[in-house]
Structure formats: C-alpha cells, structure tokens
XYZ file of C-alpha atoms in Angstrom:
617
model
C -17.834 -14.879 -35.253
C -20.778 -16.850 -36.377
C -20.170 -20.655 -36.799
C -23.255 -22.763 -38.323
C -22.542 -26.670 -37.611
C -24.480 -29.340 -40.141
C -25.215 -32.540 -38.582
C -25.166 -35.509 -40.373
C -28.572 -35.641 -41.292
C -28.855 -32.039 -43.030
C -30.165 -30.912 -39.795
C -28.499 -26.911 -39.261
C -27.824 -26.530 -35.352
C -28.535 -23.089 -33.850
C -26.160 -19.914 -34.944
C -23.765 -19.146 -32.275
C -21.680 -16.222 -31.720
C -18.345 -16.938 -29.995
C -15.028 -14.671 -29.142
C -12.413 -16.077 -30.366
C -8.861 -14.924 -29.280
C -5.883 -15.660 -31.945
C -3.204 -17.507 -30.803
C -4.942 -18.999 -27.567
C -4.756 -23.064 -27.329
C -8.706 -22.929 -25.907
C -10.018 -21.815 -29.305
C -9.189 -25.054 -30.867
C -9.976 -27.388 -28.125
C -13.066 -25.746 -27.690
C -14.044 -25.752 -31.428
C -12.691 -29.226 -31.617
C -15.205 -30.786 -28.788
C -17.833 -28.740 -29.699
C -17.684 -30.079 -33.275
C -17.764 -33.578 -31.417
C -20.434 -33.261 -29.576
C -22.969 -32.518 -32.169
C -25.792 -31.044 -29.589
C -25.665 -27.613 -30.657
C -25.821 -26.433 -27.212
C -22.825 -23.514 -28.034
C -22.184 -21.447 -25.060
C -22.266 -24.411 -22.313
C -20.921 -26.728 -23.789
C -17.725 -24.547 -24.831
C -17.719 -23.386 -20.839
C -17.837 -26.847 -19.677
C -15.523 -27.994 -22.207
C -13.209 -24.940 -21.336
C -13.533 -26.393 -17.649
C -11.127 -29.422 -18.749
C -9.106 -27.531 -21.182
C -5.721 -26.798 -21.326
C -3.705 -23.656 -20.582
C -7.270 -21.636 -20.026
C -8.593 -23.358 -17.253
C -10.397 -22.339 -14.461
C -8.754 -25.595 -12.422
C -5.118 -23.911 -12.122
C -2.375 -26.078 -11.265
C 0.159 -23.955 -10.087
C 1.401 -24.556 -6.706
C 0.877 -21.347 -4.236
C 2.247 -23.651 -0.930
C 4.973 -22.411 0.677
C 8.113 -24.117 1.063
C 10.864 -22.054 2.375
C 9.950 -21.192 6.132
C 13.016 -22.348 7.130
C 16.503 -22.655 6.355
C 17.291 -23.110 2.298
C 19.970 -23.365 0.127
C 20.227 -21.025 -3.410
C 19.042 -22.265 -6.996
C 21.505 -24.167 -8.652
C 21.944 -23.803 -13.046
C 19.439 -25.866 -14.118
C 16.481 -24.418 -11.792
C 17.142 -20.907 -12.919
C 14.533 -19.370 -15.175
C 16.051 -17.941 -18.834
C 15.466 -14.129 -19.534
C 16.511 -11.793 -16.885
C 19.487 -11.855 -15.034
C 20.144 -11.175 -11.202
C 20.629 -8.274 -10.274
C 24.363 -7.789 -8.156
C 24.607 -9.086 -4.888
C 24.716 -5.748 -3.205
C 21.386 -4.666 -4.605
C 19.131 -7.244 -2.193
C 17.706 -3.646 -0.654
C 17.776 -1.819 -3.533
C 14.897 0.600 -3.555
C 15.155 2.553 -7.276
C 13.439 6.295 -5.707
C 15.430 5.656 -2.570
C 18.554 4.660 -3.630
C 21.242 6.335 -0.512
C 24.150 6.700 -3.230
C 21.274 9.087 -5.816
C 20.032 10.703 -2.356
C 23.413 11.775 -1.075
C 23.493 13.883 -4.586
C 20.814 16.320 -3.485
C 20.290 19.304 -0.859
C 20.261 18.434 2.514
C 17.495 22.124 2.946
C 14.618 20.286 4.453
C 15.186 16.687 3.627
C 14.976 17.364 -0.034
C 17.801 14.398 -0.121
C 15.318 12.341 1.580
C 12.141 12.459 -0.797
C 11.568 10.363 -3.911
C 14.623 10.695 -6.381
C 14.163 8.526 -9.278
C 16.695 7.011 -11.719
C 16.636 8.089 -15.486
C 15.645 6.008 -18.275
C 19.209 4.713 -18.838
C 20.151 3.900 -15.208
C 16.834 1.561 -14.243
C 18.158 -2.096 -13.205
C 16.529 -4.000 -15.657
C 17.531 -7.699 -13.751
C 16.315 -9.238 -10.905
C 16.329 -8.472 -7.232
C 17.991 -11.480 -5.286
C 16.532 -12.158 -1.966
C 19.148 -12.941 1.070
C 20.525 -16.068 2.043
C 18.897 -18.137 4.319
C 15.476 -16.197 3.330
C 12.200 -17.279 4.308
C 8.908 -16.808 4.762
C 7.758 -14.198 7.353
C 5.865 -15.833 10.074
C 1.893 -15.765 9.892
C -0.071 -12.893 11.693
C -0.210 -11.985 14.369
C 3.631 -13.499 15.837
C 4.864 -11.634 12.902
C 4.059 -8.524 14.868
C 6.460 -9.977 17.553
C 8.973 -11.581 15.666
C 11.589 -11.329 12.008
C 13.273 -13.595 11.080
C 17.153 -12.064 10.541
C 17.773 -13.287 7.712
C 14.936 -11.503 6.176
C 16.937 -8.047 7.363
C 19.878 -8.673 8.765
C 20.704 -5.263 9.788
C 21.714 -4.646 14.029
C 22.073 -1.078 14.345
C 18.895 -0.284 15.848
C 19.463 -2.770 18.411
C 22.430 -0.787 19.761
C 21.024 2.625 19.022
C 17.628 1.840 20.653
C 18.779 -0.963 23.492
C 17.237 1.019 26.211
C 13.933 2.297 24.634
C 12.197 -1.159 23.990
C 12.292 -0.845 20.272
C 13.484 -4.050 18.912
C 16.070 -7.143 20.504
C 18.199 -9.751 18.611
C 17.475 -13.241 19.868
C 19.620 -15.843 17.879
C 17.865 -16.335 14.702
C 14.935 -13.770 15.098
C 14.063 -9.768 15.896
C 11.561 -9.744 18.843
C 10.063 -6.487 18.851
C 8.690 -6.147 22.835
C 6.217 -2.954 21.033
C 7.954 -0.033 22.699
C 9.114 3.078 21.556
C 11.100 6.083 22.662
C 7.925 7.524 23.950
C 6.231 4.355 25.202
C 8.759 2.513 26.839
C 5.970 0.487 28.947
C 4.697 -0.637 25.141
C 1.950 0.130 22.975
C -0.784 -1.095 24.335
C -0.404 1.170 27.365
C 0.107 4.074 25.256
C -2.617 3.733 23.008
C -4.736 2.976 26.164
C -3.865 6.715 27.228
C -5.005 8.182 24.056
C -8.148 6.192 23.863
C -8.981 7.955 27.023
C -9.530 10.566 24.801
C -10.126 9.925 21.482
C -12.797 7.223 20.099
C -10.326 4.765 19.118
C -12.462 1.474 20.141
C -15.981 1.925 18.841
C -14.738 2.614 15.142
C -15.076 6.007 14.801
C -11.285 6.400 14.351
C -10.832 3.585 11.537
C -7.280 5.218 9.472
C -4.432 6.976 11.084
C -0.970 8.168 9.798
C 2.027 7.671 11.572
C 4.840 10.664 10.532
C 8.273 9.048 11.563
C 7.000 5.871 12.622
C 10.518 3.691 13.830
C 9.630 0.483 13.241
C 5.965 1.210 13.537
C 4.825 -0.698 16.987
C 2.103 2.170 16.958
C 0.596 0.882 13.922
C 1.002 -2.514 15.015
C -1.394 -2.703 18.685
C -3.290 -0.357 16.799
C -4.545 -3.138 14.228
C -5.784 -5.711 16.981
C -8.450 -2.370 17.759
C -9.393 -2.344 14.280
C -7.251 1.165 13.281
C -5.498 0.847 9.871
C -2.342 3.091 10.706
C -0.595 4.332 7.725
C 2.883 4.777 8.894
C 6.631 6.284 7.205
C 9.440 6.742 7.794
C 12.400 7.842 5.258
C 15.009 5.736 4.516
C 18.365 6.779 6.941
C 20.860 5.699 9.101
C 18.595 3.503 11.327
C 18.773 1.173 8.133
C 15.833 -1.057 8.042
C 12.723 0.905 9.852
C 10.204 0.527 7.164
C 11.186 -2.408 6.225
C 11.134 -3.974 9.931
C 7.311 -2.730 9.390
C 6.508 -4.012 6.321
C 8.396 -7.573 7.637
C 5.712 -7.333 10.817
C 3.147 -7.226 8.485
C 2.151 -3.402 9.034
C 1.550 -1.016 6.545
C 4.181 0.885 6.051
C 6.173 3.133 3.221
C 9.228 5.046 2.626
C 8.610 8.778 2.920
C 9.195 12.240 4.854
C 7.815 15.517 5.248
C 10.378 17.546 3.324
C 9.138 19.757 0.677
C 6.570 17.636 -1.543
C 3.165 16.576 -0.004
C 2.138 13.355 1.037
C 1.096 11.403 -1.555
C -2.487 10.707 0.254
C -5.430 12.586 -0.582
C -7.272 15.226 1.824
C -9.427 14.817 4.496
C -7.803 11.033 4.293
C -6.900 10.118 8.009
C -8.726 9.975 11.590
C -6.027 10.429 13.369
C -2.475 11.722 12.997
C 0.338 10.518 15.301
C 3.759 12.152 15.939
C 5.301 10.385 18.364
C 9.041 12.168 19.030
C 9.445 12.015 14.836
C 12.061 14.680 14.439
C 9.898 17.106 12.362
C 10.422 20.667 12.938
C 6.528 21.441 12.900
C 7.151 25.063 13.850
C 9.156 25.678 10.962
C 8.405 26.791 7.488
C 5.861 28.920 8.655
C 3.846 26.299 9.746
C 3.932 24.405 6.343
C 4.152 20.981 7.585
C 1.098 21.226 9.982
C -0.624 22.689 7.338
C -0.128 19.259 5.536
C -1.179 17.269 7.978
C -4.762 19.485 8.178
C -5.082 18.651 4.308
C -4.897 14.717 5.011
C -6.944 15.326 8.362
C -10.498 14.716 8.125
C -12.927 17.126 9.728
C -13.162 16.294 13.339
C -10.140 13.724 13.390
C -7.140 14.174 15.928
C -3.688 15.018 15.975
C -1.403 13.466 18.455
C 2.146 14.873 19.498
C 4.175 13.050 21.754
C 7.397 14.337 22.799
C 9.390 17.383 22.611
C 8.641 20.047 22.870
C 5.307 18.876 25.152
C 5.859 19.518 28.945
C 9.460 21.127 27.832
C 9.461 22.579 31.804
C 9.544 18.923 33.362
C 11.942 17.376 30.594
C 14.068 19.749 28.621
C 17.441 19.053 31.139
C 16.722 15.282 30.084
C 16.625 16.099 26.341
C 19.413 18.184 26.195
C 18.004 21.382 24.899
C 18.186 24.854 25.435
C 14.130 25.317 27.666
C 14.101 28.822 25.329
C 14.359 27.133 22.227
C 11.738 24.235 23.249
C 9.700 27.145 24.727
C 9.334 28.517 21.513
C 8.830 25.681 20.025
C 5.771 24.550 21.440
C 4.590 28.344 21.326
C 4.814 28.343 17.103
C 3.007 24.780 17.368
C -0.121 26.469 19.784
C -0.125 29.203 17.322
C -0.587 27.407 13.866
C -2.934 25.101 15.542
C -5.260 27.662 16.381
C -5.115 29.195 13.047
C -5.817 25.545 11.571
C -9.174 25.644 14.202
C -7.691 22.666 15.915
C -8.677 22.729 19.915
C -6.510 21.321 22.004
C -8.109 18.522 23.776
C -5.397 16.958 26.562
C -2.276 17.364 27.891
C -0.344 15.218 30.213
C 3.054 14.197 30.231
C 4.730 14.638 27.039
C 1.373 13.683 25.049
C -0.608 16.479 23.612
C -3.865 16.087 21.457
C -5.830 18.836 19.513
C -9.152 18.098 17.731
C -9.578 19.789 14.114
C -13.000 21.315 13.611
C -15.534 19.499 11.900
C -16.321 23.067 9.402
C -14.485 26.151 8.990
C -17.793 28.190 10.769
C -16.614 27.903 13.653
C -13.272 29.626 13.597
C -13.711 32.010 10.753
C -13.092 35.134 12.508
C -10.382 33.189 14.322
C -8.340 32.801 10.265
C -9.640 36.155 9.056
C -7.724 37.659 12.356
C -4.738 35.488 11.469
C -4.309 37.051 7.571
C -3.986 33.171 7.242
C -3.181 32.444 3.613
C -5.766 29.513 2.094
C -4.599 27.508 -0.952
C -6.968 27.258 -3.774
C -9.375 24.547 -2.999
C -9.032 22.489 -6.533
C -5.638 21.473 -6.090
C -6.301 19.605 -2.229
C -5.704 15.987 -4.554
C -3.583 17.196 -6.752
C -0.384 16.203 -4.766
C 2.082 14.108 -6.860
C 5.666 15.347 -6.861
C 4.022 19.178 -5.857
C 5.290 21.078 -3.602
C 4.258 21.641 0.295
C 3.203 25.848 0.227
C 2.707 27.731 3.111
C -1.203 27.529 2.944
C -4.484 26.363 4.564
C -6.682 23.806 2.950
C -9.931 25.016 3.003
C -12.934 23.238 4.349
C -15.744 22.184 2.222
C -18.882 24.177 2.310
C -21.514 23.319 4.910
C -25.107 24.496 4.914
C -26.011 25.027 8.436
C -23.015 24.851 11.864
C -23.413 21.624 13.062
C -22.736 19.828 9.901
C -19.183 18.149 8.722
C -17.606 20.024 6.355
C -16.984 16.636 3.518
C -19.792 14.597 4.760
C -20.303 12.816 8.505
C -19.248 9.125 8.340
C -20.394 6.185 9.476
C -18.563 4.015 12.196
C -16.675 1.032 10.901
C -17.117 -1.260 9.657
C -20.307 -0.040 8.643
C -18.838 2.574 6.301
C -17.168 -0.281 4.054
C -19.852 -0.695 2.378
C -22.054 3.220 2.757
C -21.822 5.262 -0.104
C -18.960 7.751 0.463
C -20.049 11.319 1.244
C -17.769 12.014 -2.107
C -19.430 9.476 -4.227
C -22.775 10.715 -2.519
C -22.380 14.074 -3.552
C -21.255 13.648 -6.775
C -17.571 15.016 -6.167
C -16.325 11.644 -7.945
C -16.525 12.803 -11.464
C -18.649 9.644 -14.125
C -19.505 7.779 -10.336
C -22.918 7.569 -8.861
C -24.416 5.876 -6.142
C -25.693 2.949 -8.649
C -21.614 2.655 -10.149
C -20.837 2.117 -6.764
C -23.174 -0.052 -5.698
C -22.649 -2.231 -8.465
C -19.050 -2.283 -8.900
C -19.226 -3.868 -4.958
C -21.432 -6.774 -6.007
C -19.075 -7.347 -9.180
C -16.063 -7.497 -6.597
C -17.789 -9.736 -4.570
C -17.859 -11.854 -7.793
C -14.661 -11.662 -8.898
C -12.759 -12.100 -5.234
C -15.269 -15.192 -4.555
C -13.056 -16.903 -7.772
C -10.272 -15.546 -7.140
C -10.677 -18.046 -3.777
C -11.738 -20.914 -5.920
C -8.372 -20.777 -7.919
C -6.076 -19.664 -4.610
C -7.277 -21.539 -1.875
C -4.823 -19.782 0.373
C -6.400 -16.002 0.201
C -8.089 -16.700 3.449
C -5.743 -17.952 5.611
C -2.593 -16.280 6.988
C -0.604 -17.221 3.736
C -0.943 -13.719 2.418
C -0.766 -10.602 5.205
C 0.609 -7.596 3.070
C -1.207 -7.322 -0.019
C -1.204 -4.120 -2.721
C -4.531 -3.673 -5.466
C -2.111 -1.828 -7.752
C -5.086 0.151 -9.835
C -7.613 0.366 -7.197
C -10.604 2.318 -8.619
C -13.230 2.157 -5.954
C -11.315 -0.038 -3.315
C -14.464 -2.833 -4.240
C -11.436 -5.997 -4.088
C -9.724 -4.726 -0.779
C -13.512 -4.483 0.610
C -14.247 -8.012 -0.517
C -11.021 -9.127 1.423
C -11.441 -7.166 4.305
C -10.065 -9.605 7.483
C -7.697 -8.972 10.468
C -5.504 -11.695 8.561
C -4.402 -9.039 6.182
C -4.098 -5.539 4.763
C -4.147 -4.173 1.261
C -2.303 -1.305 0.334
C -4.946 0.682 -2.562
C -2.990 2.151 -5.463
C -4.405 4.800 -7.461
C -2.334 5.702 -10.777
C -1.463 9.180 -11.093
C -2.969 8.680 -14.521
C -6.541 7.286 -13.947
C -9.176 8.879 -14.935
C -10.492 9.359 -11.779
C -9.106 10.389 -8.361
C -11.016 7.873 -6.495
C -8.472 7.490 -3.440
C -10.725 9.709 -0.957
C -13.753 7.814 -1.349
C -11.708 4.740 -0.818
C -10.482 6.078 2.525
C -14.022 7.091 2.952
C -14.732 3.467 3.252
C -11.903 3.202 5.825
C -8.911 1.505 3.661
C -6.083 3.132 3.167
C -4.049 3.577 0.047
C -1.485 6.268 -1.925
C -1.115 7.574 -5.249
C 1.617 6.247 -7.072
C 2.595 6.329 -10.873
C 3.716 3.026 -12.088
C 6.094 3.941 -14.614
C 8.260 4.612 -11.601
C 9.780 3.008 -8.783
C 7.199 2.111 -5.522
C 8.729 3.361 -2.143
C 9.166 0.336 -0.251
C 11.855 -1.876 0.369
C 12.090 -5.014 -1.655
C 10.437 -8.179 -1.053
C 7.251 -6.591 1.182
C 3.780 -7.851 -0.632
C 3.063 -11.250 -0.479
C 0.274 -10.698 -3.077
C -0.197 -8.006 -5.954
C -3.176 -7.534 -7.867
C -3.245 -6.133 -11.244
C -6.420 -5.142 -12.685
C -5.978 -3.454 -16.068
C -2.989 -1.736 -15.174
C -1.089 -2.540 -18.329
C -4.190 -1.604 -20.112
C -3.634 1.881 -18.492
C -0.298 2.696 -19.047
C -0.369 0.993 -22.609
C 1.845 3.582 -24.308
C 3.085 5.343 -21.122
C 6.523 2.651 -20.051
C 7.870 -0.081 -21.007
C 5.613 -3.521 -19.446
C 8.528 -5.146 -18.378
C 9.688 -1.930 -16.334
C 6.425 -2.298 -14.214
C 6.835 -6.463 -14.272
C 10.344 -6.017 -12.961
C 9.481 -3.729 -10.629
C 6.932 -6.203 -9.616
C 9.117 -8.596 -9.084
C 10.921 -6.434 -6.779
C 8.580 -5.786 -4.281
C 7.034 -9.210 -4.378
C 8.079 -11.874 -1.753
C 9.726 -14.922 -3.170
C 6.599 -17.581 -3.680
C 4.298 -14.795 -3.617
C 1.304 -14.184 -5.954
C 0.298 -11.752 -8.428
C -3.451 -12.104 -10.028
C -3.272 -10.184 -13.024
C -6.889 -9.247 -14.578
C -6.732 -7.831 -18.156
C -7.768 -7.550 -21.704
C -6.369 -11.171 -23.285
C -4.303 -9.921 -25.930
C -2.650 -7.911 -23.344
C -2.063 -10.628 -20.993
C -0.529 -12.859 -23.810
C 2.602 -10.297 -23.712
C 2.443 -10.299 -20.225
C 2.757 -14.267 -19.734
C 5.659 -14.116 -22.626
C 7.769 -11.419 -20.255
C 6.905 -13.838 -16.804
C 7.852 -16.681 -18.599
C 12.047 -14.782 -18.466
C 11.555 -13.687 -14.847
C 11.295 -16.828 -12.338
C 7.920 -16.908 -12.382
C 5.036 -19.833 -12.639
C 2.064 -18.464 -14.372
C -1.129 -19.384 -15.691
C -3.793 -17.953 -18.271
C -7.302 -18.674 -16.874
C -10.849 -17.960 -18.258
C -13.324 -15.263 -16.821
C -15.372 -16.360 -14.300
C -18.120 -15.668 -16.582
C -16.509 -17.883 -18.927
C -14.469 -18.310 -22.430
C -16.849 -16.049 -24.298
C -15.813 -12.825 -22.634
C -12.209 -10.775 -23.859
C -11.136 -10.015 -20.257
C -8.708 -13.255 -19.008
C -6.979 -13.712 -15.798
C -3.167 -14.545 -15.298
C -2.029 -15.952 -12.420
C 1.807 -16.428 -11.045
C 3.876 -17.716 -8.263
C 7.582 -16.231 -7.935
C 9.936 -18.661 -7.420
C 12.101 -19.307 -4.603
C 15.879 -18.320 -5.198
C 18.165 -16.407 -3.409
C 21.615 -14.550 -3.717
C 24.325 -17.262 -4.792
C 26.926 -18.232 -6.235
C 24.830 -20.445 -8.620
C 21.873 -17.635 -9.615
C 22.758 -17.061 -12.634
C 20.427 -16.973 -16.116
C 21.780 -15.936 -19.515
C 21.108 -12.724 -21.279
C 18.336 -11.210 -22.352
C-alpha cells in the first residue's frame, strides 16, 4: 500500500510501500509515529519504531527461566488458563498411537499390536495432558545421563526385573542409571571401547547409529560424549517406561518395533546398526527384518549383534535354550547376511559385527546365486505405514568398483555443512547445490535471532529439541552443540523427501505426519520449532489437533518458536491463548515490512491436581 505524507509546508515526502497486516496492533503504532515524525524516512523509521512497539516486538518479554527444579505444588483456580480442559488423571502417559488399551485390540503375529495404532477422529483427547505431581525439570546435560528424577516417571519395575544387569537403581528421590545393560554389565563405555576396536567410531566416520530394542538406551548415551548421534527404540511394553527413561536422559529416543511396517527413516540413513540382545527374531520372515536394516544402512556402515544366538556353544545352557534351535539361528542370520553382501568383520564373545559393502559389484554373482528377490528401487523412501516385504534394497549405481554406491561422505563434522551426495547429484527433486548453500546462510540468520529473543538456546536449558518441518536440516545445523539434540521431522506431505540428505549431513530425524499422534511419551522436548507447518497442513487437520498434540509432548515451561505466514499465526496465538501457554507475536528479523512473523510461547507450569481445572471449551 502506497501512503504519500504532506508536510506542513506543501512539501510531499517520498512514496513508500508498506505491508500492512489487518488486525495487528503494530500497523497503527507504526503509522501513528511515522506520521509524527515527519522525516519521511519510511522503512527505518517504521523498523525502529516497531523496535519499541507493542505486541510485535523484537524485545519479547516472556519469561523462558525455569522455576520448577524442585519440589512444587499444583495450580490453584485462578492460575489456570480458560479454553481447554485437563485431560483425566490417568492419562499423564498417554501416548495417542501407543495407547496399551487400542494395542491389546490387535494381532499379536509379529508385533502387529505393537506398531503405531492411531485413534479415529471421534476418540482424539482434545484436553490437556497433566504432568505428575511433584514434576520438575530434568537435570542439565550431561548428569541427566546419570540421573531422573522419579517423579518425572515414577515407574519401578525395571529396577526389579533388571537388578542384576546394571540397567537402572532407585536412590530416594532419583533413577541413577550406572550405563549397563544385559550385554554390558561392566557399562558402556567398555563396550563401546570393544567395538571401536573395530569400527571407526572416534574419528567421525561413524556419525548416526540406530539402536533396535534399545532398554533404556545407555548405548546411545556414552555414545554421544564420542560424537555418535544414536537413534534408538524401543516399543512400548511391560518394562513400562524404556523410551521414556531415554528421552528423560536426554537421548534420542522413540517408540517403535520391527513388526511388519518399516522404519520410518529413510535408506542408506545410519552408520551403524546396534542389536544388542533386542528380542528380534532376525532369522525369521525370510530374512525380512535384516533386509530392513540394509535399506536404512548406508554403504559401508556396520551392523552390530550382541547376544544370542552369537557364541551359542559357550552360552546356550546359561540362556536356557535348546543349542539346535540357537544353532540354527545364527546359521539363517550368516546366510541372509551374505546375500545382503555384508562381511563379517569380528567375532568374540557374544559380539558379532559384519560390514555392508560399499556397491552391489562386488557381490553380484554372490545375489544372482541366491535367486535373492530385490524390491523396486523407487519405493526405498517411500516407507510410511508400508509394509516390511521380503526384498533387497538395491544399491545405487556406481561407475567404476571402488566407488560408494550413494556418494562417499565426508567425516564429521565436516559433512554438516558439504553438499550431500543426494543434493549433489540432483536426487533431491527443485534442490541444487546453490538452494542449499543458501538456505544454510539464511539459517544461520534466523537461529542467530532466535538467540537474541531466547537467551537460553545455548546453555543447557534446552537438551531435547524437535524442528517439526525440517526441510534441509539448515536450523538443527545452526544449533549443532553437545548441549543438545534435535530430532528433524519431515511431513509425510512435503513436497520434498529431504530426510536423507539431512542424515547426509549427520543429524538424524523421522518421517512423521502431523495430523497424527508423534510416538513418544509425553512431556519429552523441551523446545519445538515450527516453521510453516500450519501453512502445510492448511486444509489437511484441524490446528488445534497439532497444537494439542504439541502441548503433549512439550515439557512444562518449555518453548515452541513458531515461524509462519502472519495471518496464520494470528489463529495460532488465539488457540495458545486456551491452552496454558505464554506467547508472543514478534517481527521478522528483517523487519515489519515482510508477511512472515514469529510466535513465541512458554508452557506453563501445572500439574495433576485437585485444583487443575479450566472451564469448557
């Protein structure tokens, strides 16, 4: 809109052009002190003026401190937000895809019960997930790897089911987890030692790993202090709390099995695989979940197994199995393995490792001898909700033998920044090299002020943090820090499948479609970021479905930045507003004159009580 401003003196100050959003308080303070000042100057004047303005300023004023990291007492009537009621006081775990009472419905037949089962339309909790009593604030990084607080998961059983193995111990108030595990009773550290004897764990070569069946995920933990970003799961069972014991030590983590839908990861995702006594039949199926883990295995990366049925002659009186049956066992595993080209690289113990090929040249014959069947090459991303076949994923063409089939990359952290090979060779539909390059520097930009209005990003305030529409991974690269870990979300419905070039870089991440519930437990990110994601699913569910389920898997006085189209953040800040939430409309860093805002919010503090309650929606 073009506004033309006559001094006094029948003088006509410059034409300037300014966006002006309907309905936002900034427009008329910025028009009003403009008008006052009488200089003509337009664009900085309106930014400076915009500096000291009201609800749009850059200057927030919402409190991100945290207050609760010790014992606290629940909300009482006149603290509690209007809109959105609590949800029941049984429902403090409540994951919506997980739910144990909607599992126990379903076929048993290869864990079917224990893969994603979401509600309908008509059965979503629309209220608000209460967090226990006594509920605070995990403790900073790294003694959170060490120590939960009990109140944060008060749940026992796998300190009597695991006493003896080292997994986890109940000390008054706290969990201390010692970092053992059934097959590394002498901890971690020691373990991972051993496999670093053969694989390249400490000169960043290996840089992501996945963790099938991960306990409480002590793997992942001592793996992060070598600079390995372990993505570990573990479904949701009798043990109660495992993932959420993780997530709570401030390690990636998710709820998930191998049952009959693939992992929601893309291929040729992960350095290293890890298997560390995690229950799965890999012999059965005819081979179909090995053949899973070669699709998210990266040319050259490693699989570890540890445990049954490895040395079965030594230990199979000790694990109570028949030595024909764990003879076999191992036999079907040697046998897919060399189908899949993997060499086996050490054995000793009850640790086994194989090495995948970097390129399919050098086992061709090997397959063609097999009759191996290969699934169609298209489909290696197209995982969500499909179903695990039978299949091998084929490698990607190479030109001459010693080249890696997907593109060789660079150590870390040196590939955070290289082009990806899939960017590079142009398998990243509408991305070049220049996109890529440039989106990084306009990261940079925006993560720099998203600093200046939360001062605590770069301290230990915020460990577990999720970029819920990802894109290119540019704002997890911008944070990248041993003081935290973002979990990248790409939408099932973005235009792009950019979640292999972001692993490329050496984050890690999962497809996930927001219009359902996220598999984790509740109250595991301490910060979400939300660039245009209500932009993208504008027309696809309801806003306050995805804000809700927000809310759910936010910590209490936890962050969200939300980056958006105005307009659309407007209805955002209105739905907020019912939920217990502080919020915050701020300008562009660029300024006033461009459409895209940002919203920022602090969850409240409450927990379950008898004095939680908010009236109807």
């Amino acid at each position: 809109m073009a506004l033309k401003i006559n001094a006094g003196d029948g003088r006509t100050r410059s034409s300037i052009s300014i966006f002006i959003v309907v309905g936002l308080c900034c427009f008329f303070y910025i028009l009003g002190a403009w008008q006052r000042s009488g200089f003509g100057k337009g664009d900085s004047i309106a930014l400076e003026i915009t500096k000291q303005g009201p609800d749009c300023t850059i200057l927030s004023n919402l409190n991100f401190e945290t207050h609760h990291g010790g014992d606290v007492g629940s909300l009482d009537d006149s603290e509690s937000a209007k809109g959105f009621q609590p949800c029941p006081a049984h429902s403090t775990d409540y994951t919506p895809c997980q739910d144990q009472k909607r599992a126990m419905t379903f076929p048993r037949e290869n864990m079917i019960y224990r893969e994603r089962h979401c509600p309908p339309e008509e059965e979503k909790l629309r209220c608000l997930i209460p967090a226990p009593k006594g509920y605070v604030t995990p403790f900073p990084w790294p003694k959170s790897r060490d120590y939960v607080p009990y109140a944060n998961a008060p749940y026992k059983s796998l300190t009597v089911e695991k006493a003896i193995q080292n997994w986890i111990q109940y000390e008054g108030d706290v969990f201390k987890f010692p970092g053992g595990g059934t097959q590394f009773p002498q901890g971690a550290d020691k373990y991972i030692d051993q496999l670093a004897s053969v694989i390249p764990i400490e000169n960043g070569t290996v840089r992501t790993a996945l963790d099938t069946g991960c306990g409480v995920a002590s793997w992942g933990a001592y793996l992060i202090s070598r600079n390995v970003l372990a993505m570990s799961f573990a479904p949701r069972d009798s043990h109660e709390a495992q993932v959420q014991f993780a997530l709570e030590r401030g390690v990636p983590a998710v709820i998930g099995v191998l049952g009959t839908i693939k992992l929601p990861y893309p291929s040729r995702a992960f350095d290293m695989a890890h298997c560390s006594r995690c229950l799965i039949p890999w012999g059965a199926n005819d081979g179909m979940y090995l053949m899973e883990v070669d699709r998210v295995l990266r040319p050259g990366g490693y699989w570890i197994l540890s445990g049954p049925p490895i040395n079965w002659r030594s230990n199979y009186k000790s694990w109570q199995r028949p030595k024909e049956e764990l003879e076999e066992e191992q036999r079907k595993i040697e046998e897919i393995a060399k189908i899949l080209c993997w060499e086996k690289k050490y054995e000793k113990g009850e640790i086994a490792i194989w090495q995948k090929s970097t390129n399919a040249d050098s086992c061709r014959g090997r397959q063609d001898d097999s009759g191996a069947t290969f699934c169609p090459s298209a489909g290696a991303d197209d995982v969500w909700y499909k179903k695990m076949e039978a299949c091998i994923t084929p490698y990607p063409d190479v030109s001459s033998p010693n080249e890696v089939a997907g593109g060789e990359l660079r150590t870390f952290p040196e590939r955070l920044y290289t082009v990806p090979p899939r960017i590079a060779s142009g398998s990243v539909p509408g991305v070049s090299e220049e996109t890529y390059l440039d989106d990084n520097k306009k990261w940079k930009k925006h993560v720099n002020a998203y600093r200046k209005i939360n001062k605590l990003i770069d301290t230990s305030r915020y460990r577990n943090i999720m970029d819920m529409n990802a894109r290119l991974g540019g704002f997890a690269a911008a944070l990248e820090s041993s003081k935290l870990w973002v979990m990248n979300v790409v939408p099932t419905i973005s235009e792009r499948n950019t979640l292999g070039a972001i692993y490329e870089r050496g984050l890690i991440g999962i497809y996930h479609d927001w219009c359902e519930g996220f598999s984790t437990y509740p109250r595991t990110y301490d910060l979400l970021h939300a660039y245009g994601v209500f932009s993208l699913y504008k027309d696809k569910c309801k806003m306050k479905d995805i804000l809700l389920e927000m809310d759910r898997i936010l910590r209490p006085e936890g962050a969200v930045i939300f980056r958006d189209e105005v307009d659309v953040l407007i209805k955002v800040k209105k739905i907020v507003r019912r939920m217990r939430w502080n919020s915050k409309l701020i300008d562009h860093e660029d300024g006033p004159l461009v459409s895209e805002k940002i919203l920022v919010a602090v969850k409240q503090y409450w927990v379950i009580g008898d004095h939680n309650t908010t009236t109807s929606q």
